[in-house]
């Protein structure tokens, strides 16, 4: 009874509510006029500014727009190249004629030439220098130097510097300075005495100094072994000083490690021990010293002109020179673990074949080096060619098979290395690889526990503390073999593929860095194979491969020997008939020219190839 009454009540209430709604709801009224807009509120605080985004890496194309050929083969007739903006000219060292080739690019096109490999569209005029020069010594006494061959050139504005060795390479050479005009012709300014075998010269970015790497190589019988040094020639108001300052690796050598006391580094033996622990390699006959062993090869300078970085190739090190205090510190580069990367280590199979090699290491041993800025800091890029000391009186260079040969070293390989030796083909496998005899038997028990090969077969990037931040690993071999097939690791003296795998591979020799539309690129040339590699290095901690180019025809038939007086001597079995059809052989140097300095408006890459005696000009454009 209660439940029914409750339900009725709910129904009644619902009906009443509905009826009430119907009665009370009227029609919508007209919309009234809109009220006035209120005053704007106070502006809020501005948020933090976002960071600029980083452009993605871009593809580049290398296009040959001109090529100069000396017609001289195997005699370094086109070696070191530089560019003079005022005259729009390439300057190239011709060691065969002992002159500088001046090659005008005024009319260089913006389209690729029809036959890049055989093109000879560019011509040159000869820039010569005297056979003797007068210089002042440190006591302001005039002496005459009989000159030998030119090794290097540098251009700053309209000033040309030529580094020339003495008639005897173990005597002091000189740097010759000229002022260049709008046609690339020079007016002699003066000669300044340098050290033994001035091998490379460069200007600081501000033009206040010319720096010279004096390599100080020994005579083949080691009867004379000069110390390696760096000459610093001050330039004031465009005029070089009469006498250079010399930085050596004895009195000027410093150690920044505060854990070392002066008595820890006051003998050659102590210094060598410290350097070797850092990955520096020493190799020489009895009586060898730190100063004799360090042979400056190439120099690059920080953007603020305060610090020079010098490659000590044979020693696997970089010297860091404070140009304000005139002090030098040497940093070892350590070793590359070929157990982490793949290498083709033999030429006997004549094919591209790669594998990891545990307990086998590479000495980076850079030749050319360059530098650039990232986030205000200096980074050094290195072409890790490798080089040995191989003279009549002393040679460190051996093949792995020589270690266990009873007629050679008559020593042993460790159990692990012997197993690897056998697994790779023995004498014709790992036995072919060239290594140094001075490393590997650390405890001197007659057993090699490790093997140390020449060069890194790569390029690397180091920070200003000479700490490696990037290495291209096995990229060069893998990329080259993918493109060239069995022609990869070919020599530059004949078309025979894979015949440098047992030595130093393609031998990255030349390097430069340049900016294109806000991004930094490294350009690396391989001496033996002729490969050109381009990497985006804008961020040294995020490097990427961009492109590869090889201006060579591997189908031609030729053979020459650059150790002969006549590299093409038919009496020695040589044949150079098809060299002119073979393209660029032996890239020795590369020079980047930014678009703003280029005669055709595009960035240029200039390559000097010493075996083919050619200078090739590429334009570098975004695709």
Coordinates of N, CA and C in Angstrom, one line a residue, residues 65-287:
X65 N 85.7 21.4 -63.2 CA 85.4 22.6 -64.1 C 86.7 23.1 -64.7
X66 N 87.8 22.4 -64.5 CA 89.1 22.7 -65.1 C 90.2 21.8 -64.7
X67 N 91.2 21.6 -65.5 CA 92.3 20.7 -65.2 C 93.5 21.2 -65.9
X68 N 94.6 21.1 -65.2 CA 95.9 21.5 -65.8 C 96.9 20.3 -65.7
X69 N 97.6 20.0 -66.8 CA 98.5 18.9 -66.9 C 99.8 19.3 -67.3
X70 N 100.9 19.0 -66.5 CA 102.2 19.3 -66.9 C 102.8 18.4 -67.9
X71 N 102.3 17.2 -68.1 CA 102.8 16.2 -69.0 C 104.0 15.5 -68.4
X72 N 104.3 15.7 -67.1 CA 105.5 15.1 -66.4 C 104.9 14.1 -65.4
X73 N 105.4 12.9 -65.5 CA 104.8 11.8 -64.6 C 105.8 11.3 -63.6
X74 N 105.4 11.1 -62.4 CA 106.2 10.5 -61.3 C 107.3 11.4 -60.8
X75 N 107.2 12.7 -61.0 CA 108.3 13.6 -60.5 C 107.8 14.7 -59.7
X76 N 106.6 14.6 -59.1 CA 106.0 15.6 -58.3 C 106.0 17.0 -59.0
X77 N 105.5 16.9 -60.2 CA 105.4 18.1 -61.0 C 104.2 19.0 -60.7
X78 N 103.3 18.5 -59.8 CA 102.1 19.2 -59.3 C 101.9 18.7 -57.9
X79 N 102.4 19.5 -56.9 CA 102.3 18.9 -55.6 C 101.5 19.8 -54.6
X80 N 102.0 20.8 -54.0 CA 101.3 21.6 -53.1 C 100.6 22.7 -53.8
X81 N 99.3 23.0 -53.5 CA 98.5 24.0 -54.2 C 98.0 25.0 -53.2
X82 N 97.9 26.3 -53.7 CA 97.3 27.4 -53.0 C 96.5 28.2 -53.9
X83 N 95.7 29.2 -53.4 CA 94.9 30.0 -54.3 C 95.2 31.5 -53.9
X84 N 95.4 32.3 -55.0 CA 95.6 33.8 -54.8 C 94.3 34.5 -55.3
X85 N 93.6 35.1 -54.4 CA 92.3 35.6 -54.7 C 92.4 36.8 -55.7
X86 N 93.4 37.7 -55.5 CA 93.5 38.9 -56.3 C 93.6 38.6 -57.8
X87 N 94.4 37.6 -58.1 CA 94.7 37.2 -59.5 C 93.8 36.1 -60.0
X88 N 92.9 35.5 -59.1 CA 92.1 34.4 -59.4 C 93.0 33.2 -59.9
X89 N 94.1 33.0 -59.3 CA 95.1 32.0 -59.8 C 95.4 30.9 -58.7
X90 N 95.6 29.7 -59.3 CA 96.1 28.6 -58.5 C 97.7 28.7 -58.6
X91 N 98.3 28.5 -57.4 CA 99.8 28.4 -57.4 C 100.1 27.0 -57.0
X92 N 100.9 26.3 -57.8 CA 101.2 24.9 -57.6 C 102.7 24.6 -57.7
X93 N 103.2 23.9 -56.7 CA 104.7 23.6 -56.7 C 105.0 22.5 -57.7
X94 N 105.9 22.8 -58.6 CA 106.4 21.9 -59.6 C 107.8 21.5 -59.2
X95 N 107.9 20.4 -58.5 CA 109.3 20.0 -58.0 C 110.2 19.6 -59.1
X96 N 109.6 19.1 -60.2 CA 110.5 18.6 -61.3 C 111.2 19.8 -61.9
X97 N 110.5 20.9 -62.2 CA 111.1 22.0 -62.8 C 111.6 23.0 -61.8
X98 N 111.3 22.7 -60.5 CA 111.7 23.6 -59.4 C 111.2 25.0 -59.6
X99 N 109.9 25.1 -59.9 CA 109.3 26.4 -60.1 C 107.8 26.3 -59.6
X100 N 107.1 27.4 -59.6 CA 105.7 27.4 -59.2 C 104.9 27.7 -60.5
X101 N 103.9 26.8 -60.7 CA 103.0 27.0 -61.8 C 101.9 27.9 -61.4
X102 N 101.6 29.0 -62.1 CA 100.5 29.9 -61.9 C 99.4 29.7 -62.9
X103 N 98.3 29.2 -62.4 CA 97.2 28.7 -63.3 C 96.0 29.7 -63.1
X104 N 95.7 30.4 -64.1 CA 94.6 31.4 -64.0 C 93.2 30.6 -64.1
X105 N 92.3 31.0 -63.1 CA 91.0 30.5 -63.1 C 90.0 31.6 -63.4
X106 N 90.4 32.7 -64.0 CA 89.5 33.8 -64.3 C 88.3 33.4 -65.1
X107 N 88.5 32.5 -66.1 CA 87.4 32.1 -67.0 C 86.9 30.7 -66.7
X108 N 87.1 30.2 -65.5 CA 86.7 28.9 -65.1 C 85.1 28.8 -65.2
X109 N 84.6 27.8 -65.9 CA 83.1 27.8 -66.1 C 82.3 27.3 -64.8
X110 N 81.0 27.4 -64.9 CA 80.1 27.0 -63.9 C 79.5 25.6 -64.3
X111 N 79.9 25.1 -65.4 CA 79.4 23.7 -65.8 C 80.6 22.8 -65.9
X112 N 80.3 21.5 -65.6 CA 81.4 20.5 -65.6 C 82.0 20.3 -67.0
X113 N 83.3 20.1 -67.1 CA 83.9 19.9 -68.4 C 83.4 18.6 -69.0
X114 N 83.6 18.4 -70.3 CA 83.1 17.2 -71.0 C 83.8 15.9 -70.6
X115 N 85.1 16.0 -70.4 CA 85.9 14.8 -70.1 C 86.8 15.1 -68.9
X116 N 86.2 14.9 -67.7 CA 86.9 15.3 -66.4 C 88.3 14.6 -66.3
X117 N 88.4 13.3 -66.7 CA 89.6 12.5 -66.5 C 90.7 13.0 -67.4
X118 N 90.4 13.4 -68.6 CA 91.5 13.8 -69.6 C 91.5 15.3 -69.9
X119 N 90.7 16.1 -69.3 CA 90.6 17.5 -69.6 C 91.9 18.2 -69.3
X120 N 92.3 19.1 -70.2 CA 93.5 19.9 -70.1 C 93.2 21.3 -70.5
X121 N 92.1 21.9 -70.0 CA 91.6 23.2 -70.4 C 92.3 24.3 -69.7
X122 N 93.1 24.1 -68.7 CA 93.8 25.1 -68.0 C 95.3 25.2 -68.4
X123 N 95.8 26.4 -68.4 CA 97.3 26.6 -68.7 C 97.9 27.3 -67.6
X124 N 99.3 27.4 -67.7 CA 100.0 28.1 -66.6 C 101.1 28.9 -67.2
X125 N 101.6 29.8 -66.3 CA 102.8 30.5 -66.5 C 103.8 30.2 -65.4
X126 N 105.1 30.3 -65.6 CA 106.1 29.8 -64.6 C 106.5 31.0 -63.7
X127 N 106.5 30.6 -62.4 CA 107.0 31.6 -61.4 C 108.3 30.9 -60.9
X128 N 109.4 31.6 -61.2 CA 110.7 31.0 -60.8 C 111.3 31.8 -59.6
X129 N 112.3 31.1 -59.0 CA 113.0 31.8 -57.9 C 114.5 31.4 -58.0
X130 N 115.4 32.2 -57.4 CA 116.8 32.1 -57.6 C 117.4 30.8 -57.0
X131 N 118.6 30.4 -57.5 CA 119.3 29.2 -57.0 C 120.0 29.5 -55.7
X132 N 120.3 30.7 -55.4 CA 120.9 31.0 -54.1 C 120.2 32.3 -53.5
X133 N 120.2 32.4 -52.2 CA 119.7 33.6 -51.5 C 120.6 34.0 -50.4
X134 N 120.6 35.2 -50.1 CA 121.4 35.7 -48.9 C 120.4 35.9 -47.7
X135 N 120.8 35.4 -46.6 CA 120.0 35.5 -45.4 C 120.9 36.0 -44.2
X136 N 120.2 36.4 -43.2 CA 120.9 36.8 -41.9 C 120.8 35.6 -40.9
X137 N 121.9 35.3 -40.3 CA 121.9 34.3 -39.2 C 121.5 35.0 -37.9
X138 N 121.4 34.2 -36.8 CA 121.0 34.8 -35.5 C 121.9 35.9 -35.0
X139 N 123.1 36.0 -35.6 CA 124.1 37.0 -35.1 C 124.1 38.2 -36.1
X140 N 123.1 38.2 -37.0 CA 122.9 39.3 -38.0 C 124.1 39.3 -39.0
X141 N 124.7 38.1 -39.2 CA 125.7 38.0 -40.2 C 125.1 37.4 -41.5
X142 N 125.5 38.0 -42.6 CA 124.9 37.5 -43.9 C 125.6 36.2 -44.3
X143 N 124.8 35.3 -44.7 CA 125.3 34.0 -45.3 C 124.5 33.7 -46.5
X144 N 125.1 32.9 -47.4 CA 124.5 32.5 -48.7 C 124.0 31.1 -48.6
X145 N 122.8 30.8 -49.0 CA 122.3 29.4 -49.0 C 122.1 29.0 -50.4
X146 N 122.7 27.9 -50.8 CA 122.4 27.3 -52.1 C 121.2 26.5 -51.9
X147 N 120.1 26.8 -52.7 CA 118.8 26.2 -52.6 C 118.7 24.9 -53.3
X148 N 117.9 24.0 -52.8 CA 117.5 22.8 -53.4 C 116.1 22.9 -54.0
X149 N 115.2 22.0 -53.6 CA 113.8 22.0 -54.1 C 112.8 22.7 -53.2
X150 N 111.8 23.3 -53.9 CA 110.7 23.9 -53.1 C 109.8 22.8 -52.6
X151 N 109.4 22.9 -51.4 CA 108.6 21.9 -50.7 C 107.1 22.4 -50.5
X152 N 107.0 23.7 -50.3 CA 105.7 24.2 -49.9 C 105.5 25.6 -50.2
X153 N 104.2 26.1 -50.3 CA 103.9 27.5 -50.5 C 102.7 27.9 -49.6
X154 N 102.6 29.1 -49.3 CA 101.5 29.7 -48.6 C 101.2 31.1 -49.1
X155 N 100.0 31.5 -49.1 CA 99.6 32.8 -49.6 C 98.7 33.4 -48.5
X156 N 99.0 34.7 -48.2 CA 98.2 35.5 -47.3 C 98.0 36.8 -48.0
X157 N 96.7 37.1 -48.4 CA 96.5 38.4 -49.1 C 97.3 38.3 -50.4
X158 N 98.2 39.3 -50.5 CA 99.1 39.3 -51.7 C 100.5 39.0 -51.4
X159 N 100.7 38.3 -50.2 CA 102.1 37.8 -49.9 C 102.2 36.3 -50.1
X160 N 103.3 35.9 -50.8 CA 103.6 34.5 -51.1 C 104.8 34.1 -50.3
X161 N 104.8 33.0 -49.7 CA 105.9 32.4 -49.0 C 106.2 31.1 -49.7
X162 N 107.5 30.8 -50.0 CA 108.0 29.6 -50.6 C 109.0 28.9 -49.6
X163 N 108.7 27.7 -49.1 CA 109.7 27.0 -48.3 C 110.6 26.2 -49.2
X164 N 111.9 26.4 -49.1 CA 112.8 25.7 -50.0 C 113.9 25.1 -49.1
X165 N 114.2 23.8 -49.4 CA 115.3 23.2 -48.6 C 116.6 23.6 -49.2
X166 N 117.7 23.4 -48.5 CA 119.0 23.6 -49.0 C 119.4 22.5 -49.9
X167 N 120.5 22.8 -50.6 CA 121.0 21.8 -51.6 C 121.3 20.5 -50.9
X168 N 121.7 20.5 -49.7 CA 121.8 19.3 -48.8 C 120.7 19.4 -47.8
X169 N 119.8 18.4 -47.8 CA 118.5 18.5 -47.0 C 118.8 18.6 -45.5
X170 N 120.0 18.2 -45.1 CA 120.3 18.3 -43.6 C 120.8 19.6 -43.2
X171 N 121.0 20.5 -44.1 CA 121.4 21.9 -43.8 C 120.2 22.8 -43.8
X172 N 120.4 24.0 -43.2 CA 119.3 24.9 -43.0 C 118.8 25.5 -44.4
X173 N 117.5 25.5 -44.6 CA 116.9 26.0 -45.8 C 116.4 27.4 -45.6
X174 N 115.5 27.9 -46.4 CA 115.0 29.3 -46.3 C 113.6 29.4 -46.8
X175 N 113.0 30.5 -46.3 CA 111.6 30.9 -46.8 C 111.8 32.1 -47.6
X176 N 111.3 32.1 -48.9 CA 111.4 33.2 -49.8 C 110.0 33.9 -49.8
X177 N 110.0 35.2 -49.6 CA 108.8 36.0 -49.6 C 108.7 36.9 -50.8
X178 N 107.5 37.0 -51.4 CA 107.2 37.8 -52.5 C 105.9 38.5 -52.3
X179 N 105.8 39.7 -53.0 CA 104.5 40.4 -53.1 C 103.9 40.1 -54.5
X180 N 102.7 39.7 -54.5 CA 102.0 39.3 -55.7 C 101.1 40.5 -56.3
X181 N 101.1 40.6 -57.6 CA 100.2 41.6 -58.2 C 98.9 41.0 -58.7
X182 N 98.2 41.8 -59.5 CA 96.9 41.4 -60.0 C 97.0 40.3 -61.0
X183 N 98.2 40.1 -61.5 CA 98.4 39.0 -62.5 C 99.0 37.8 -61.9
X184 N 99.3 37.8 -60.6 CA 100.0 36.7 -60.0 C 101.5 36.7 -60.2
X185 N 102.0 37.8 -60.6 CA 103.5 38.0 -60.8 C 104.0 38.5 -59.5
X186 N 105.3 38.1 -59.1 CA 105.8 38.4 -57.8 C 107.0 39.3 -57.8
X187 N 107.1 40.2 -56.8 CA 108.3 41.0 -56.5 C 108.9 40.5 -55.3
X188 N 110.2 40.1 -55.4 CA 110.9 39.5 -54.3 C 111.1 40.5 -53.1
X189 N 110.8 40.1 -51.9 CA 110.9 40.9 -50.7 C 112.2 40.6 -50.0
X190 N 112.3 39.3 -49.5 CA 113.5 38.9 -48.8 C 113.4 37.4 -48.6
X191 N 114.5 36.8 -48.2 CA 114.6 35.4 -47.8 C 115.0 35.4 -46.3
X192 N 114.4 34.4 -45.6 CA 114.6 34.3 -44.2 C 115.1 32.8 -43.9
X193 N 116.1 32.7 -43.2 CA 116.7 31.4 -42.9 C 115.7 30.6 -42.0
X194 N 115.6 29.3 -42.4 CA 114.7 28.4 -41.6 C 115.6 27.2 -41.1
X195 N 115.0 26.1 -40.7 CA 115.7 25.0 -40.2 C 116.0 24.0 -41.3
X196 N 116.4 22.8 -40.9 CA 116.8 21.7 -41.9 C 115.5 21.1 -42.5
X197 N 115.4 21.1 -43.8 CA 114.3 20.6 -44.6 C 113.0 21.2 -44.2
X198 N 112.9 22.5 -44.5 CA 111.6 23.2 -44.3 C 110.5 22.6 -45.2
X199 N 109.6 21.8 -44.7 CA 108.7 21.0 -45.5 C 107.4 21.6 -45.7
X200 N 107.0 22.5 -44.8 CA 105.7 23.1 -44.9 C 105.7 24.5 -44.3
X201 N 105.0 25.5 -45.0 CA 104.9 26.8 -44.5 C 103.5 27.2 -44.5
X202 N 103.1 28.0 -43.5 CA 101.7 28.6 -43.5 C 101.7 29.9 -42.7
X203 N 100.7 30.7 -43.0 CA 100.5 32.0 -42.3 C 99.5 31.8 -41.2
X204 N 99.6 32.5 -40.1 CA 98.6 32.6 -39.1 C 97.4 33.3 -39.7
X205 N 96.2 33.0 -39.2 CA 95.0 33.7 -39.8 C 95.0 35.2 -39.8
X206 N 95.7 35.8 -38.8 CA 95.8 37.3 -38.8 C 97.0 37.8 -39.6
X207 N 97.8 36.9 -40.2 CA 98.9 37.4 -41.0 C 100.1 37.9 -40.3
X208 N 100.1 37.7 -39.0 CA 101.2 38.3 -38.2 C 102.4 37.4 -38.1
X209 N 102.3 36.2 -38.5 CA 103.5 35.2 -38.5 C 103.4 34.3 -39.7
X210 N 104.6 33.8 -40.1 CA 104.7 32.7 -41.0 C 105.4 31.6 -40.2
X211 N 104.8 30.4 -40.2 CA 105.3 29.3 -39.5 C 105.8 28.2 -40.4
X212 N 107.0 27.6 -40.1 CA 107.6 26.7 -40.9 C 107.9 25.4 -40.2
X213 N 107.4 24.3 -40.8 CA 107.7 22.9 -40.2 C 109.0 22.4 -40.8
X214 N 110.1 22.4 -40.0 CA 111.4 22.0 -40.4 C 111.6 20.5 -40.0
X215 N 111.4 19.6 -41.0 CA 111.3 18.2 -40.7 C 112.6 17.6 -40.2
X216 N 113.7 18.0 -40.6 CA 115.0 17.5 -40.1 C 115.2 16.0 -40.3
X217 N 114.9 15.5 -41.5 CA 115.2 14.1 -41.8 C 116.7 13.8 -41.9
X218 N 117.0 12.6 -41.5 CA 118.5 12.2 -41.5 C 118.9 11.8 -42.9
X219 N 120.2 11.8 -43.1 CA 120.8 11.2 -44.3 C 120.5 9.7 -44.2
X220 N 120.5 9.0 -45.3 CA 120.2 7.6 -45.3 C 121.1 6.7 -44.5
X221 N 122.4 7.2 -44.4 CA 123.3 6.4 -43.5 C 123.4 6.9 -42.1
X222 N 122.5 7.9 -41.8 CA 122.4 8.4 -40.4 C 123.6 9.1 -39.9
X223 N 124.5 9.4 -40.9 CA 125.7 10.1 -40.4 C 125.4 11.5 -40.0
X224 N 124.3 12.1 -40.4 CA 123.8 13.4 -40.0 C 122.3 13.2 -39.8
X225 N 121.8 13.6 -38.6 CA 120.4 13.6 -38.3 C 120.0 14.8 -37.6
X226 N 119.6 15.9 -38.3 CA 119.2 17.2 -37.7 C 118.0 17.0 -36.8
X227 N 117.9 18.0 -35.8 CA 116.7 18.0 -35.0 C 115.6 18.7 -35.8
X228 N 114.4 18.2 -35.5 CA 113.2 18.8 -36.1 C 112.9 20.1 -35.3
X229 N 112.5 21.2 -36.0 CA 112.1 22.4 -35.3 C 111.0 23.1 -36.1
X230 N 110.5 24.2 -35.5 CA 109.5 25.0 -36.1 C 110.0 26.5 -36.1
X231 N 110.1 27.1 -37.3 CA 110.5 28.5 -37.4 C 109.3 29.4 -37.3
X232 N 109.4 30.5 -36.6 CA 108.4 31.5 -36.4 C 108.9 32.8 -37.0
X233 N 108.3 33.3 -38.1 CA 108.8 34.5 -38.7 C 107.7 35.6 -38.5
X234 N 108.1 36.6 -37.7 CA 107.1 37.6 -37.4 C 107.0 38.5 -38.6
X235 N 105.7 39.0 -38.8 CA 105.4 39.9 -40.0 C 104.8 41.2 -39.4
X236 N 105.4 42.3 -39.7 CA 104.9 43.6 -39.2 C 104.7 44.5 -40.3
X237 N 103.4 45.0 -40.4 CA 103.0 45.9 -41.5 C 103.4 45.3 -42.9
X238 N 103.2 44.0 -43.0 CA 103.4 43.3 -44.2 C 104.8 43.0 -44.6
X239 N 105.7 43.2 -43.6 CA 107.2 43.0 -43.9 C 107.7 41.9 -42.9
X240 N 108.2 40.8 -43.5 CA 108.7 39.7 -42.6 C 110.0 40.1 -41.9
X241 N 110.2 39.6 -40.7 CA 111.4 39.9 -39.9 C 112.6 39.3 -40.7
X242 N 113.8 39.8 -40.4 CA 115.0 39.3 -41.0 C 115.4 38.0 -40.5
X243 N 115.1 37.7 -39.2 CA 115.5 36.5 -38.6 C 114.3 35.8 -37.9
X244 N 114.2 34.5 -38.1 CA 113.2 33.7 -37.5 C 113.5 33.3 -36.0
X245 N 112.5 33.2 -35.2 CA 112.6 32.5 -33.9 C 112.5 31.0 -34.2
X246 N 113.2 30.3 -33.3 CA 113.1 28.8 -33.5 C 112.6 28.1 -32.3
X247 N 111.6 27.3 -32.5 CA 111.1 26.4 -31.4 C 111.6 25.0 -31.6
X248 N 112.3 24.5 -30.5 CA 112.9 23.2 -30.6 C 112.2 22.3 -29.6
X249 N 112.6 21.0 -29.6 CA 111.9 20.0 -28.7 C 112.9 19.6 -27.6
X250 N 113.7 20.6 -27.2 CA 114.5 20.4 -26.0 C 114.2 21.5 -25.0
X251 N 114.8 22.7 -25.2 CA 114.6 23.8 -24.3 C 113.2 24.3 -24.3
X252 N 112.5 24.3 -25.4 CA 111.1 24.8 -25.4 C 110.0 23.8 -25.1
X253 N 110.4 22.6 -24.8 CA 109.4 21.5 -24.5 C 108.9 21.7 -23.1
X254 N 107.6 21.6 -22.9 CA 107.0 21.7 -21.6 C 106.0 20.6 -21.4
X255 N 105.7 20.3 -20.1 CA 104.7 19.3 -19.7 C 103.7 20.0 -18.8
X256 N 102.4 19.9 -19.2 CA 101.4 20.6 -18.4 C 100.9 19.8 -17.3
X257 N 101.2 18.6 -17.2 CA 100.7 17.7 -16.1 C 101.3 18.1 -14.8
X258 N 100.5 18.6 -13.9 CA 101.0 19.1 -12.6 C 101.5 18.0 -11.7
X259 N 101.3 16.7 -12.1 CA 101.8 15.6 -11.3 C 103.2 15.3 -11.6
X260 N 103.8 16.0 -12.6 CA 105.2 15.8 -13.0 C 106.0 16.9 -12.4
X261 N 107.1 16.6 -11.8 CA 108.1 17.5 -11.4 C 109.2 17.7 -12.4
X262 N 110.0 18.8 -12.3 CA 111.0 19.0 -13.3 C 112.0 17.9 -13.4
X263 N 112.3 17.2 -12.2 CA 113.3 16.1 -12.3 C 112.7 14.9 -12.9
X264 N 111.4 14.9 -13.1 CA 110.8 13.7 -13.8 C 111.0 13.8 -15.3
X265 N 111.3 14.9 -15.9 CA 111.4 15.1 -17.3 C 112.7 15.7 -17.8
X266 N 113.7 15.6 -17.0 CA 115.0 16.3 -17.3 C 116.0 15.5 -18.1
X267 N 115.6 14.2 -18.5 CA 116.5 13.4 -19.3 C 115.7 12.9 -20.5
X268 N 116.4 12.6 -21.6 CA 115.7 12.1 -22.8 C 115.0 10.7 -22.5
X269 N 115.6 9.9 -21.6 CA 115.0 8.6 -21.3 C 113.7 8.8 -20.6
X270 N 113.6 9.8 -19.7 CA 112.4 10.0 -18.9 C 111.3 10.6 -19.8
X271 N 111.7 11.5 -20.7 CA 110.8 12.1 -21.6 C 110.2 11.0 -22.6
X272 N 111.1 10.2 -23.1 CA 110.6 9.2 -24.0 C 109.6 8.2 -23.3
X273 N 109.9 7.9 -22.1 CA 109.0 7.0 -21.4 C 107.7 7.6 -21.2
X274 N 107.6 8.9 -20.8 CA 106.3 9.5 -20.6 C 105.6 9.6 -22.0
X275 N 106.3 10.0 -23.0 CA 105.6 10.1 -24.3 C 105.1 8.7 -24.8
X276 N 105.9 7.7 -24.6 CA 105.5 6.3 -25.1 C 104.3 5.8 -24.4
X277 N 104.1 6.2 -23.1 CA 102.9 5.8 -22.4 C 101.7 6.5 -22.9
X278 N 101.9 7.6 -23.6 CA 100.8 8.3 -24.2 C 100.5 7.9 -25.7
X279 N 101.2 6.9 -26.2 CA 101.0 6.5 -27.6 C 101.9 7.2 -28.6
X280 N 103.1 7.7 -28.2 CA 104.1 8.2 -29.1 C 105.0 7.1 -29.4
X281 N 105.4 7.1 -30.7 CA 106.3 6.0 -31.2 C 107.7 6.6 -31.5
X282 N 108.7 6.0 -31.0 CA 110.1 6.4 -31.3 C 110.8 5.3 -32.0
X283 N 111.5 5.7 -33.1 CA 112.3 4.7 -33.9 C 113.5 5.3 -34.4
X284 N 114.7 4.8 -34.1 CA 115.9 5.3 -34.6 C 117.1 4.5 -34.1
X285 N 118.2 4.7 -34.6 CA 119.4 3.9 -34.2 C 119.9 4.4 -32.8
X286 N 120.9 3.7 -32.4 CA 121.5 4.1 -31.1 C 121.9 5.6 -31.1
X287 N 121.6 6.3 -30.0 CA 121.9 7.7 -30.0 C 120.7 8.6 -30.4

